[in-house]
Amino acid sequence: MGFVHKPNLCPTCECKKIQGPCQQTRQNRSPWWFWRCSFWSCQTRLPFLNNSAFVGLRLQPKTLVQLILHYASSSLTKVVTRDDLVQAVNVGWQQGQHFLDVLTTQEAEAGELFCKTAVLSRSIECDATGLGRYYVKRTNLLMADQIQQLEDKKKSQCKAYPCHIRLLGLHERGGAFVAAFLRPRVALPKSRPPVEAWDEIRSSGLLDRVSHRGKRALYSDGARAWMTAGKHLGIKCYQVSHQRKEFCRSLSEVDPKLSKKAGTQVIDRKWKALKDFLPSNYHRKINGPHGSQVNPRMRQRVFQFCWRNSLKWPSPAQFLKQLAKLQGKNCSGVSFQGAEK
Ligand SMILES: [Zn+2]
């Protein structure tokens, strides 16, 4: 099915002839599935999932198929949870979580790759969004530079500061959507997420996704930095001003091949879909060795969303095919990380 591969090589005798899958029935227990080296003096047995991303999972092939089918037929607009799986398929929570970790990691890697390689053209909406915030102590080493700057400017100190998690995105109207994380930004308590700056846009690498040829224009919601981005790309940037409650306006002098509607309606809807996709009980930060930092799971989920979005509403069968395609690339497996959160 694409999810399980025969091992290429016997680890004991390096023989390339592997037989199987074989099955050994056991008294009062479900059968054991394995591959067998066919070299007569070796006969090493390898677990069924040895050469699959699911290596380490102890499951009957039938159960693995049930898990995969349940996963592929679940709604693509929501994260599949461990409890979903445990309820739908007869597996323990640890196995369920391990299974989810494998697919989440693969989807996220594919999504990140998509965001680093897709090419956007024509009418491109650009925007940033906040994905919440977490608090950092003023002694946090990862954010020390920003905290220093803030305190120098305000001539005051707080015990802790909110740190905004921000995502930058480009969305071709009727085309691809790509996103990149900005470095989190420390701000004063009760502040709104800081507006994206030109330096941040440039270093995100996202402008490299804009095609160098053909008719192109940026459509932004008024953050000034996008004007600079437009100049940098040598294309126009049409803006609306949310501050003046202007969300959408018709443009008069636009190339006929480009959209006449200013505004960021398309990417705004995408942000909303992304936020609906992310689990609501999310822990935004983890405690790292240098102080709090953004939960890497959040990053994974965002790029998982980007990958699914790039598939353009596949049917369960098409989604299953796409998941199977991800298997060939990396069979190194994913180490079990424990529960989400
Ligand atoms: Zn062997």
JSON list of C-alpha atoms and ligand atoms in Angstrom, two decimals, residues 9-18 36-45, ligand 1:
[
{"chain": "A", "resi": 9, "resn": "LEU", "atom": "CA", "xyz": [19.03, -5.76, 3.37]},
{"chain": "A", "resi": 10, "resn": "CYS", "atom": "CA", "xyz": [19.41, -8.30, 6.13]},
{"chain": "A", "resi": 11, "resn": "PRO", "atom": "CA", "xyz": [21.22, -6.52, 8.99]},
{"chain": "A", "resi": 12, "resn": "THR", "atom": "CA", "xyz": [22.89, -9.77, 10.09]},
{"chain": "A", "resi": 13, "resn": "CYS", "atom": "CA", "xyz": [24.36, -11.19, 6.89]},
{"chain": "A", "resi": 14, "resn": "GLU", "atom": "CA", "xyz": [23.79, -8.26, 4.50]},
{"chain": "A", "resi": 15, "resn": "CYS", "atom": "CA", "xyz": [21.99, -10.61, 2.15]},
{"chain": "A", "resi": 16, "resn": "LYS", "atom": "CA", "xyz": [19.48, -8.85, -0.10]},
{"chain": "A", "resi": 17, "resn": "LYS", "atom": "CA", "xyz": [17.00, -11.68, -0.39]},
{"chain": "A", "resi": 18, "resn": "ILE", "atom": "CA", "xyz": [14.25, -11.11, 2.11]},
{"chain": "A", "resi": 36, "resn": "ARG", "atom": "CA", "xyz": [12.73, -13.42, 7.00]},
{"chain": "A", "resi": 37, "resn": "CYS", "atom": "CA", "xyz": [16.19, -13.43, 5.49]},
{"chain": "A", "resi": 38, "resn": "SER", "atom": "CA", "xyz": [16.27, -16.24, 2.94]},
{"chain": "A", "resi": 39, "resn": "PHE", "atom": "CA", "xyz": [19.95, -17.06, 3.31]},
{"chain": "A", "resi": 40, "resn": "TRP", "atom": "CA", "xyz": [19.86, -20.63, 4.65]},
{"chain": "A", "resi": 41, "resn": "SER", "atom": "CA", "xyz": [22.30, -20.24, 7.53]},
{"chain": "A", "resi": 42, "resn": "CYS", "atom": "CA", "xyz": [20.94, -16.84, 8.61]},
{"chain": "A", "resi": 43, "resn": "GLN", "atom": "CA", "xyz": [17.14, -16.76, 8.56]},
{"chain": "A", "resi": 44, "resn": "THR", "atom": "CA", "xyz": [17.10, -13.58, 10.64]},
{"chain": "A", "resi": 45, "resn": "ARG", "atom": "CA", "xyz": [13.59, -12.40, 11.37]},
{"chain": "B", "resi": 1, "resn": "ZN", "atom": "ZN", "xyz": [20.48, -12.73, 6.74]}
]
